[in-house]
Short mmCIF file of C-alpha atoms and ligand atoms in Angstrom, two decimals:
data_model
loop_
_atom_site.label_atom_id
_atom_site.label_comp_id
_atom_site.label_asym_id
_atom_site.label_seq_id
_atom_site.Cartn_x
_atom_site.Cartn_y
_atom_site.Cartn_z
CA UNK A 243 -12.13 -7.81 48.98
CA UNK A 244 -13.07 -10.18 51.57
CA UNK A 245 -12.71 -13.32 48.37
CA UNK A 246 -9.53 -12.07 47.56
CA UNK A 247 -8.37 -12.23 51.31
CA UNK A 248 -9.03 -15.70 51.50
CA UNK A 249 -7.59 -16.48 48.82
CA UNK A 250 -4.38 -14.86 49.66
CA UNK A 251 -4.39 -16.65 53.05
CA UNK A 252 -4.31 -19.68 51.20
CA UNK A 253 -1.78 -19.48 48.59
CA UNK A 254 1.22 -18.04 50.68
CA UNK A 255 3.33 -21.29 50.73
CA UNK A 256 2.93 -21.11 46.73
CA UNK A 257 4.15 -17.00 47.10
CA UNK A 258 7.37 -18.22 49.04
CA UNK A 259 8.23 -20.59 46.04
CA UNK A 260 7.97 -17.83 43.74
CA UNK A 261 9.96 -15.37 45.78
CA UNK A 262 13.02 -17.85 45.77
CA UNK A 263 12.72 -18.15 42.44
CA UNK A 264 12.77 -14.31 42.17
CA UNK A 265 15.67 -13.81 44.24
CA UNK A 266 17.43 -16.22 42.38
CA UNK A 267 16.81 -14.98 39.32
CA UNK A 268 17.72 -11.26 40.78
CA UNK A 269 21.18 -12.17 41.21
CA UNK A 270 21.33 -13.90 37.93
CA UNK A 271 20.77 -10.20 36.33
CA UNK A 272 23.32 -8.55 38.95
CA UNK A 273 26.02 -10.94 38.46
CA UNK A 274 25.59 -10.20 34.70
CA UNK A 275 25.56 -6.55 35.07
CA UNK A 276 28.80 -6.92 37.48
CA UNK A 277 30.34 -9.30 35.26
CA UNK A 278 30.50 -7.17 32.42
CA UNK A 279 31.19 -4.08 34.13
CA UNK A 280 28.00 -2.20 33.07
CA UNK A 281 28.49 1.30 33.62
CA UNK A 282 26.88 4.96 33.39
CA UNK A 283 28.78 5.47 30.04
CA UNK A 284 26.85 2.74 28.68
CA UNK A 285 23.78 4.67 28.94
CA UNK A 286 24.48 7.03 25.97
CA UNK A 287 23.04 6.28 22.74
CA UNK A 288 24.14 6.39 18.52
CA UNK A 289 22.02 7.69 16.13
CA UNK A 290 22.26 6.99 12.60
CA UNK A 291 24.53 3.88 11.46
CA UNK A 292 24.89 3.03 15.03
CA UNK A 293 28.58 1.77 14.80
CA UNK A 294 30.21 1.69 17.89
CA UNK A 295 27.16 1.27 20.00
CA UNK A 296 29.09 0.29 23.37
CA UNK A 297 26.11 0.24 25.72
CA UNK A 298 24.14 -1.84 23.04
CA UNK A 299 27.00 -3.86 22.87
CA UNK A 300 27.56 -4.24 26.70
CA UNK A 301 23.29 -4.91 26.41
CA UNK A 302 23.95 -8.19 24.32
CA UNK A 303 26.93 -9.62 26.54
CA UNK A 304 25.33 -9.15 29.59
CA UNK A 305 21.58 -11.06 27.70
CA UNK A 306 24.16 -13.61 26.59
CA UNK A 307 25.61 -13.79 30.65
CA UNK A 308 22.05 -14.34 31.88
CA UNK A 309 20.99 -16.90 29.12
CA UNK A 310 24.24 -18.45 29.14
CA UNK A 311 24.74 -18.62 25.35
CA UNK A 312 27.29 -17.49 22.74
CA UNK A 313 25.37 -14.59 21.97
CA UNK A 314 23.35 -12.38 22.03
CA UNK A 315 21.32 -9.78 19.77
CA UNK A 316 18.85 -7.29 21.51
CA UNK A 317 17.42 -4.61 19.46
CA UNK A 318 14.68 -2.02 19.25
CA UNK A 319 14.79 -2.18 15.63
CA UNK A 320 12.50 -5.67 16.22
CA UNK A 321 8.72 -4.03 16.32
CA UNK A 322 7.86 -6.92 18.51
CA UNK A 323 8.31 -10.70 19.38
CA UNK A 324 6.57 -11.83 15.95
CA UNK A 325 9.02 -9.73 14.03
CA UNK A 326 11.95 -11.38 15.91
CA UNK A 327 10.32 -14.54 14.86
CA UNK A 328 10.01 -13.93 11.80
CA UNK A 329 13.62 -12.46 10.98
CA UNK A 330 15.09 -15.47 12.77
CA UNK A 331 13.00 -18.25 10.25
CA UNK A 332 13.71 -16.10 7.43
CA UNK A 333 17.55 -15.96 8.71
CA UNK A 334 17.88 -19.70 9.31
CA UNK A 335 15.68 -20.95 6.54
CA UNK A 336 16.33 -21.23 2.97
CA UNK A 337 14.77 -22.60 -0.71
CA UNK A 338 14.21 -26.08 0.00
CA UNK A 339 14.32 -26.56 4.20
CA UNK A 340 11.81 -27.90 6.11
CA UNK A 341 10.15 -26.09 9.09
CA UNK A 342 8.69 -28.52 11.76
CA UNK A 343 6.34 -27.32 14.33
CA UNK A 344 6.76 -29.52 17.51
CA UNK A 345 4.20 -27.74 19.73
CA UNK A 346 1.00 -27.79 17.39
CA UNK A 347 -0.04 -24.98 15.15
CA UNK A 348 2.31 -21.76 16.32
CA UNK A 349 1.38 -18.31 17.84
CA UNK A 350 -1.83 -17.18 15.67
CA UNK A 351 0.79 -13.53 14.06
CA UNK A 352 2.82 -16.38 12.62
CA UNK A 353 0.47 -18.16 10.43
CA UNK A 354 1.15 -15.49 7.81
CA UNK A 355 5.13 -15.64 8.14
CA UNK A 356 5.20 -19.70 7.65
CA UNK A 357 2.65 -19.89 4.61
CA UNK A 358 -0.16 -21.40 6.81
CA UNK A 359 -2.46 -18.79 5.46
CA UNK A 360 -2.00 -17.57 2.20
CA UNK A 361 0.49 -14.69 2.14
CA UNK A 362 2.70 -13.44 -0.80
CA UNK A 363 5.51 -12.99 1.16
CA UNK A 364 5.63 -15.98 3.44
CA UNK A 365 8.18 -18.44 3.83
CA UNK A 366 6.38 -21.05 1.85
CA UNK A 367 6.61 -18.41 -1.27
CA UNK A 368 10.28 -18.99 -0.85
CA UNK A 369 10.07 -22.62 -1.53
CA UNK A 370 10.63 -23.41 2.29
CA UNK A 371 7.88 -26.05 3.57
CA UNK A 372 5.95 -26.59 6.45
CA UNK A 373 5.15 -29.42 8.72
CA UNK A 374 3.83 -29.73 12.44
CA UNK A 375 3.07 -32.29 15.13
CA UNK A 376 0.71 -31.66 17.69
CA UNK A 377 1.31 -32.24 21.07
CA UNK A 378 -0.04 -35.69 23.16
CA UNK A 379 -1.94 -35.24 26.39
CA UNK A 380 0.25 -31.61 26.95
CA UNK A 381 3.54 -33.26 26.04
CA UNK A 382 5.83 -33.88 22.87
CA UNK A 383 4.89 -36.78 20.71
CA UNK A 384 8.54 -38.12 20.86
CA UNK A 385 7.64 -41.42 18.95
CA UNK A 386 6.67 -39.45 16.56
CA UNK A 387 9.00 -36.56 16.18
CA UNK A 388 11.38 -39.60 16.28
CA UNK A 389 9.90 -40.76 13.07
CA UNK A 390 9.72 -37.78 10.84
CA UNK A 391 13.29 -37.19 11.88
CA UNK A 392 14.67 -40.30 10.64
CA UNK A 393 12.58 -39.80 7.44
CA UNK A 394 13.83 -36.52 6.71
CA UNK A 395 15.98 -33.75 6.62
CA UNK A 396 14.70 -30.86 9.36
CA UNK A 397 16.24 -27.81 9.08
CA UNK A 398 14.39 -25.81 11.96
CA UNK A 399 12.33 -27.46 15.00
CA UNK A 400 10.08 -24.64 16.39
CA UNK A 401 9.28 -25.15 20.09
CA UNK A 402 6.16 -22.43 21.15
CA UNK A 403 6.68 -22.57 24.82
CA UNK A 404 3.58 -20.24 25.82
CA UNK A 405 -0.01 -21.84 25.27
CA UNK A 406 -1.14 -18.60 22.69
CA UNK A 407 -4.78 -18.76 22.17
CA UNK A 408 -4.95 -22.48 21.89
CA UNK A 409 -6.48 -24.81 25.00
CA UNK A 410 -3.46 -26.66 25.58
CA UNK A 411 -0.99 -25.99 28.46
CA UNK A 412 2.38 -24.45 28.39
CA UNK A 413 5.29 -26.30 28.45
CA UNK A 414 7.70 -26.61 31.08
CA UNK A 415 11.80 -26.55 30.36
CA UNK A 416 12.10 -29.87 31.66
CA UNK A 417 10.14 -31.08 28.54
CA UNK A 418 12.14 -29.17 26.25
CA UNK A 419 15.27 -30.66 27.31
CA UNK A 420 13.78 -33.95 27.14
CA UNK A 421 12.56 -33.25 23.40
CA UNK A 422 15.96 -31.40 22.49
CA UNK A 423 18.20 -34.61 23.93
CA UNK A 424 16.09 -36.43 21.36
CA UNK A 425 16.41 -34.58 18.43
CA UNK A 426 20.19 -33.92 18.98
CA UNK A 427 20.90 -37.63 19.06
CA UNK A 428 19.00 -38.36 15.47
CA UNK A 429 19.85 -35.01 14.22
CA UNK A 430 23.04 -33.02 15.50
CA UNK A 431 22.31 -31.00 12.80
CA UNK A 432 18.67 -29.71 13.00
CA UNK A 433 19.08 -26.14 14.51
CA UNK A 434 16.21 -26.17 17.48
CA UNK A 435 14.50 -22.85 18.07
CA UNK A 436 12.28 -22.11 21.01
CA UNK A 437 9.95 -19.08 21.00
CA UNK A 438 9.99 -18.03 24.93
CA UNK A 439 7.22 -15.33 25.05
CA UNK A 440 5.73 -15.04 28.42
CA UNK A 441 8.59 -17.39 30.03
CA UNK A 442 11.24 -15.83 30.84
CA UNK A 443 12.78 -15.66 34.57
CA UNK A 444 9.50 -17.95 35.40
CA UNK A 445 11.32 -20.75 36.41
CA UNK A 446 15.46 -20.44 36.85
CA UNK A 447 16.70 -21.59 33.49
CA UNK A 448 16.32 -20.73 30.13
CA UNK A 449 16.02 -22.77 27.64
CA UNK A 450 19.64 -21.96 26.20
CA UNK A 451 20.71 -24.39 29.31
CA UNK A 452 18.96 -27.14 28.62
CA UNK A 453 19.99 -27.48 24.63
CA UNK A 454 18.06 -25.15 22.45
CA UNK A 455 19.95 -23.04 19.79
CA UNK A 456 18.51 -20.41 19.55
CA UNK A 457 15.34 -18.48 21.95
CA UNK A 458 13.40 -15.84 20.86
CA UNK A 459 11.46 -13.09 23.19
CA UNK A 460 9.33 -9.64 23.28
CA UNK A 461 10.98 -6.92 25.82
CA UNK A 462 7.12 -5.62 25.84
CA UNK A 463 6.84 -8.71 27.21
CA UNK A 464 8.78 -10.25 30.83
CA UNK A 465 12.17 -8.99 30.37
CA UNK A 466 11.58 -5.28 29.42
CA UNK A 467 9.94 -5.16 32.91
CA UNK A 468 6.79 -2.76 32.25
CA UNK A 469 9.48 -0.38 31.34
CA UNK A 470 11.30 -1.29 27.55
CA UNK A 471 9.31 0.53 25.16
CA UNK A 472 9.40 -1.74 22.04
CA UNK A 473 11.78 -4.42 20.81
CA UNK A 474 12.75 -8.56 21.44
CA UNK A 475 15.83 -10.16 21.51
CA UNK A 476 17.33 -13.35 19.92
CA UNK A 477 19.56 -15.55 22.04
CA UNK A 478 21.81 -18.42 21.20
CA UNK A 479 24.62 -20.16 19.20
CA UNK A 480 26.87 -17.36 17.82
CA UNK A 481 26.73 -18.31 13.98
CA UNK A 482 23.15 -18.38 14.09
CA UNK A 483 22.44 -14.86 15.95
CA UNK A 484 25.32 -13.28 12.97
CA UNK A 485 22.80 -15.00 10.50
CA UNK A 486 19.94 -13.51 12.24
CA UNK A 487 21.55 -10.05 13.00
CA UNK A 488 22.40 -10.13 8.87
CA UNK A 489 18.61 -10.47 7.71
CA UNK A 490 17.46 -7.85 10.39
CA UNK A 491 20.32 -5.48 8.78
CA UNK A 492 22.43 -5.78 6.01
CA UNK A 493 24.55 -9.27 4.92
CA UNK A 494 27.81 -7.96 6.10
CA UNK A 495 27.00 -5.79 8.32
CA UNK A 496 25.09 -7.75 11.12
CA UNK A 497 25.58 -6.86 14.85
CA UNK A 498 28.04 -4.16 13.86
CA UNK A 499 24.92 -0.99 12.79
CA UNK A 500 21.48 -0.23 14.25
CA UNK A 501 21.38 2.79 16.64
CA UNK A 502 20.38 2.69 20.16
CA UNK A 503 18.47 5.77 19.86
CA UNK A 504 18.11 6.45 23.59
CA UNK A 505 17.32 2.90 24.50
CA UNK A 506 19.90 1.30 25.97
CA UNK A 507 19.12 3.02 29.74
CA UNK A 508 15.06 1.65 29.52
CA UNK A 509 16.54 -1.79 28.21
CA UNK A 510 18.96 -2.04 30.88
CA UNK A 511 16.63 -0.59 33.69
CA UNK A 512 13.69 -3.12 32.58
CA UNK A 513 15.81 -6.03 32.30
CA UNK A 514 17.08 -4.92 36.02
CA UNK A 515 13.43 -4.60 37.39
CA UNK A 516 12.25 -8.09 35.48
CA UNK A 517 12.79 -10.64 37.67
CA UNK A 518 10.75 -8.89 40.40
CA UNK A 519 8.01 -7.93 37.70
CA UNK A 520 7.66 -11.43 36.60
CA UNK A 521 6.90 -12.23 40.46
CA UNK A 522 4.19 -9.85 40.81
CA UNK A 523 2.54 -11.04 37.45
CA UNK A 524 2.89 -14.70 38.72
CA UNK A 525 1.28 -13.78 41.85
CA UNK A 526 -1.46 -11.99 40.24
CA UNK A 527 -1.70 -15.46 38.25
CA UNK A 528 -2.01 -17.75 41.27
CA UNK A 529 -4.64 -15.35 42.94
CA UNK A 530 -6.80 -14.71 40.21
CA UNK A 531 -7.05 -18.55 39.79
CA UNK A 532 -7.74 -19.38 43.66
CA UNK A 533 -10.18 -16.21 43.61
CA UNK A 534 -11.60 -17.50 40.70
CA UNK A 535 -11.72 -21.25 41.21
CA UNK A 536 -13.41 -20.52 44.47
CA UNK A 537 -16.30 -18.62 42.84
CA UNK A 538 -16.79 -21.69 41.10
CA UNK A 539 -15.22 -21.04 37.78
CA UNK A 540 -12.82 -23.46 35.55
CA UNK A 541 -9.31 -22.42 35.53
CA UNK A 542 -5.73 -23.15 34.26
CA UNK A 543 -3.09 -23.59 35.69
CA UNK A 544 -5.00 -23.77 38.61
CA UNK A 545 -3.61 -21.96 41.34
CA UNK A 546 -1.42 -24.59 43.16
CA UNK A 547 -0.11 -25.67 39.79
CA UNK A 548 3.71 -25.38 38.74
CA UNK A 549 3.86 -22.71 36.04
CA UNK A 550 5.55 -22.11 32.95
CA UNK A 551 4.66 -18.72 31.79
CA UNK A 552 2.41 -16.14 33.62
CA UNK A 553 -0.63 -16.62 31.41
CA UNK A 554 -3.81 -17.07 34.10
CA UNK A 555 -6.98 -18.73 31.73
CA UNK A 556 -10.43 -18.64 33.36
CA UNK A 557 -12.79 -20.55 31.34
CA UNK A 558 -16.17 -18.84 31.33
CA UNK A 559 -18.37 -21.36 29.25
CA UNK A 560 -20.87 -18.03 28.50
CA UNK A 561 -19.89 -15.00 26.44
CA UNK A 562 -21.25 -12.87 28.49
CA UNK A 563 -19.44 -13.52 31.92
CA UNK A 564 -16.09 -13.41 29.40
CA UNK A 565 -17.13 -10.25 28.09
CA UNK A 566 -18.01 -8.55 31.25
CA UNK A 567 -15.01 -9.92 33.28
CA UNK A 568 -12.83 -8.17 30.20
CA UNK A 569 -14.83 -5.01 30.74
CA UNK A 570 -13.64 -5.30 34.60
CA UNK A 571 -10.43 -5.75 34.26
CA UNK A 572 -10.04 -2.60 31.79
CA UNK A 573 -12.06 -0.62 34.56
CA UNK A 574 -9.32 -1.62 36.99
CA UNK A 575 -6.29 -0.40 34.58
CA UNK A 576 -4.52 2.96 35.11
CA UNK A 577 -4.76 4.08 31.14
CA UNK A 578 -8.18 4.15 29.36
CA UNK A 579 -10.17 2.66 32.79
CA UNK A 580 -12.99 4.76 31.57
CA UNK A 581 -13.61 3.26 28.23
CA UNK A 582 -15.54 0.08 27.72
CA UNK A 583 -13.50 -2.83 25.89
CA UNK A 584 -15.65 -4.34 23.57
CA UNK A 585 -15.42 -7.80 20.90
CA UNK A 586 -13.73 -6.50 17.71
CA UNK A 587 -12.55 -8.64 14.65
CA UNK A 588 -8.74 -8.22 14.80
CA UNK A 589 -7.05 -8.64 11.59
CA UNK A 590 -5.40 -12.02 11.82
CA UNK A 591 -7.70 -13.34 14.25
CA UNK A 592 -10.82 -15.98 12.45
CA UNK A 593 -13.37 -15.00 15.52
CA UNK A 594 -13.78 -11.75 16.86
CA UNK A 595 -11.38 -10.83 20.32
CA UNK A 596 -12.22 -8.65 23.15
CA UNK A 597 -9.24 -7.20 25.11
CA UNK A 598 -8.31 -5.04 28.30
CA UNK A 599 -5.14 -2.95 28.30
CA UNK A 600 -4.94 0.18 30.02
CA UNK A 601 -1.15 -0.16 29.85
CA UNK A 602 1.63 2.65 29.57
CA UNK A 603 2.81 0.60 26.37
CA UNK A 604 0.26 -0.12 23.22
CA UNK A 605 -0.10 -4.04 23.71
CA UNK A 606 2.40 -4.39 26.70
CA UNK A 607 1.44 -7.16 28.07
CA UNK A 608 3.25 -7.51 30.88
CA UNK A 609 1.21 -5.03 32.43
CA UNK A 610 -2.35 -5.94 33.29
CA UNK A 611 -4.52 -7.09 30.93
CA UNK A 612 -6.71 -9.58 29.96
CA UNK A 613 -8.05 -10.94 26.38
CA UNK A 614 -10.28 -13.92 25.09
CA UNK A 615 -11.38 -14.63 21.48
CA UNK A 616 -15.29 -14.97 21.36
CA UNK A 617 -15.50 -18.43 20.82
CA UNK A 618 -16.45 -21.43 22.62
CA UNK A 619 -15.41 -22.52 25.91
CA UNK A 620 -14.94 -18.60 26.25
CA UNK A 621 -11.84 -18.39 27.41
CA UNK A 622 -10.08 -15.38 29.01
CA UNK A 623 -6.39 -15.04 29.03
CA UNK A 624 -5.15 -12.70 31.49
CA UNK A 625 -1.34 -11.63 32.55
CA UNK A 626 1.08 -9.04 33.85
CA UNK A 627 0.84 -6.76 36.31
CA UNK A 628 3.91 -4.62 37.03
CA UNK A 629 2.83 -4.84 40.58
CA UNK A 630 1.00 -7.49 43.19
CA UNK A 631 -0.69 -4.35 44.38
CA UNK A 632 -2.28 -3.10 40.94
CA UNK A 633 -3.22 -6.37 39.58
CA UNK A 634 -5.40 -7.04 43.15
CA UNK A 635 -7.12 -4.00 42.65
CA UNK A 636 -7.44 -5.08 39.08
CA UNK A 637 -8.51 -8.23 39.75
CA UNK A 638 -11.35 -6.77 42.29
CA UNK A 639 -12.82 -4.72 39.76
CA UNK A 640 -13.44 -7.43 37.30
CA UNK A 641 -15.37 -9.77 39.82
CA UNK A 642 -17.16 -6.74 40.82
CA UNK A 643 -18.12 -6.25 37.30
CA UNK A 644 -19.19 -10.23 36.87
CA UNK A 645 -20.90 -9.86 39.88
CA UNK A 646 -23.09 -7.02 39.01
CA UNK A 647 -23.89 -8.38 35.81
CA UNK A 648 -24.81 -12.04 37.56
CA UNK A 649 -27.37 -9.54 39.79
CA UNK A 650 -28.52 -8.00 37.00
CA UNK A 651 -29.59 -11.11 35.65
CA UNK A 652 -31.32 -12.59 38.46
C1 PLP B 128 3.12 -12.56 22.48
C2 PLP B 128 3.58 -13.76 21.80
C3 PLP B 128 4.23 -13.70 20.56
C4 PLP B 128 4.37 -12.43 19.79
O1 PLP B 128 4.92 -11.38 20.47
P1 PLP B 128 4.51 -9.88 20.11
O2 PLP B 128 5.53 -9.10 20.85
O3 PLP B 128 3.11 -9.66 20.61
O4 PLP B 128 4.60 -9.74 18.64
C5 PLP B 128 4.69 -14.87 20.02
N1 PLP B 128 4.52 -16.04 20.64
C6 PLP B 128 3.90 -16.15 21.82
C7 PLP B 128 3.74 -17.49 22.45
C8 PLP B 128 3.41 -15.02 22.44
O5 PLP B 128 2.79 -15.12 23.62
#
C-alpha cells in the first residue's frame, strides 16, 4: 500500500481537475432530469408492443438535453455498443455508399459488420464499400481526408474515439471538431458519426456540440453507471435517429414500439450515478499509471496526461508480467476473485486475449477490469471501477500478484 500512497500524494492536483469536471457534468444530468420533469410515474414499464412508453420516452428527451441534440434513442433492445453500431451503418448506409474510416481500422466486433473480414451478412454484401485513413502521429490526416473528399462522394465518416486494442491514443473532442469543421465545409452533406465508447462525461462536451451527427454508446459502458443492465443509445440529428430507430424496429414504426420491460428506473438511476462513476474510473486510471510508471513500467496516458476516455494501458513488454498482472486484478474483483483468468482465443479476436472481470454485469466494463491480447508489446488495457475505493484495492492485488511472480523468478 505504501506505492499506492505515494502515488496518491502526488496526483491530487490532477484529482481536483477531475472533480470539477464531475461536478460539472453532475448538474448537466440534474438540469436534464429537472428540465423535463422526470418523475416517479416514469418509472413504470410496457411490455409487449411498448406503445406509449412515457418513461422511455421522458429517457430519450432528457439523453437528447444532456447531449444537446435533436434526439435521442436509448434502448435495451441494443445487446450492446457493437449492435448500436451496427444498426446505425446499416440505417444510414445503402447499395452503393461509401463508408470512410477516419480513425484507422475500427473497434475489432466491427470488422465483421463493415465487410473487413469476410462475413455473409456484412455491409459490403450489400454493395456498400469500405475505405479508411489512418491516423498521423495520433491526429487526423486532414490533407488527406481533404483529398478523398473532393474525389468522392462519402456517405458516412466513422470517427472511433476510444483507442480499442490498437497502440494509438484516443482522441480528444477538440480534434473532432477540428476534423468535423473540415468535412462540413467540402461536404455539408456527408453524415459524420462518432462511436463514443468509453468517453462519455470524460471531458464536458459531447461530441454532438462540437458538429457530429450522430454518437453512438454502450450503457454497460460510462453512462449506465455500473448499474444499466444491457443496452446503448444513439444520439443526434432527428432524421437520422427515425432512420436508425426504423432498422432497429420496424420501417414505420421507429421510436413509437419496443417495451421498457422494467428498465427505465436502472437507466435513469445509472445515468444519474454516471458522472460520479466516470470520476472514480478516471481516478483509478491516473493512479494505476503513477503506481505503475513508478515501478518502472511503460504507460499510456501517463498519469499527468489529459484524457479522453478512461482506458489505463500498461505496456508489459513480457507475457508473463501481462498475464500475471490480469490474474491480479481478477483476484481483486468482487465476482469470480477466486478463479484464475487465463489467455483464451476469443472468437473475433486473431491472437489469443486474457481478461479480468469479476463484474455484477457479463462484460461491464465500467466496473473493474482489465484485458490484453497476447501479443507483442503485451499490452494490458484496464478501466472502470464503480468506486476509487474498489479499484485501489484492485489495483493492490495485481502488483502484489506481479510482485510475487518477479520473486518467484529471482
Ligand atoms: C466497447 C467498445 C465498443 C463495443 O461496445 P460493446 O458494448 O462491448 O459491444 C465499440 N467501440 C469501442 C471503441 C469500444 O470501446
Amino acid at each position: 500500500m505504501e506505492r499506492i500512497k505515494n502515488a496518491e500524494r502526488e496526483l491530487t492536483p490532477f484529482f481536483q481537475e477531475i472533480e470539477e469536471i464531475c461536478l460539472k457534468n453532475s448538474k448537466k444530468v440534474m438540469d436534464a432530469f429537472r428540465e423535463n420533469h422526470l418523475a416517479e410515474s416514469h418509472f413504470s414499464s410496457t411490455t409487449g408492443y411498448g406503445y406509449n412508453d412515457i418513461g422511455r420516452d421522458t429517457i430519450e428527451k432528457i439523453y437528447a438535453t444532456i447531449f444537446k441534440c435533436e434526439d435521442a434513442l436509448v434502448r435495451s433492445q441494443f445487446i450492446s455498443g457493437s449492435h448500436a453500431l451496427t444498426v446505425t451503418l446499416f440505417a444510414l448506409l445503402r447499395p452503393g455508399d461509401i463508408l470512410l474510416s477516419i480513425s484507422g481500422t475500427p473497434y475489432d466486433t466491427l470488422h465483421e459488420v463493415i465487410g473487413i473480414k469476410e462475413n455473409a451478412s456484412s455491409l459490403k454484401t450489400f454493395g456498400v464499400s469500405y475505405e479508411e485513413i489512418d491516423l498521423v502521429a495520433d491526429d487526423f490526416a486532414y490533407q488527406k481526408i481533404e483529398e478523398v473528399l473532393k474525389e468522392k462522394k462519402i456517405k458516412v465518416i466513422e470517427i472511433q474515439r476510444s483507442k480499442g486494442y490498437s497502440k494509438r491514443k484516443s482522441i480528444s473532442l477538440e480534434k473532432v471538431e477540428k476534423v468535423v469543421a473540415l468535412v462540413k465545409k467540402i461536404s455539408p452533406s456527408t453524415i459524420v458519426m462518432v462511436d463514443n465508447c468509453y468517453c462519455e462525461f470524460v471531458d464536458e462536451k459531447e461530441p454532438t456540440e462540437v458538429g457530429a451527427d450522430v454518437v453512438v454508446g454502450s450503457l454497460i459502458k460510462n453512462l449506465g453507471g455500473g448499474i444499466t443492465p444491457n443496452g446503448a443509445y444513439v444520439v443526434g440529428k432527428k432524421e437520422l435517429i427515425k432512420l436508425v430507430a426504423e432498422r432497429l424496429t420496424v420501417p414505420g414504426e421507429g421510436k413509437e414500439v419496443g417495451p421498457s420491460l422494467g428498465m427505465n428506473k436502472l437507466i435513469l438511476q445509472g445515468l444519474y450515478m454516471a458522472p460520479s462513476v466516470v470520476m472514480h474510473a478516471l481516478k483509478v486510471a491516473i493512479l494505476t499509471a503513477k503506481v505503475l510508471e513508478n515501478m518502472g513500467y511503460d504507460v499510456e496516458p501517463r498519469a499527468e496526461e489529459k484524457r479522453c476516455d478512461i482506458v489505463q494501458n500498461i505496456i508489459f513488454h513480457d507475457a508473463e508480467k501481462l498475464i500475471k498482472y490480469v490474474q491480479g486484478i481478477q483476484k481483486g474483483s468482487p465476482i469470480d476473485s477466486h478463479s484464475l483468468a487465463l489467455p483464451w482465443d476469443m472468437p473475433g479476436y486473431d491472437d489469443p486475449v486474457i481478461m479480468a472481470s469479476g463484474s455484477f454485469t457479463q462484460g461491464s466494463s465500467i466496473e473493474f477490469s482489465c484485458d490484453g491480447p497476447i501479443r507483442e508489446p503485451y499490452i494490458a488495457y484496464q478501466q472502470g471501477s464503480v468506486t476509487y475505493e474498489y479499484g485501489k484495492l484492485g489495483l493492490y492485488e495485481a502488483i502484489k500478484n506481479l510482485d510475487l511472480f518477479l520473486k518467484e523468478k529471482q
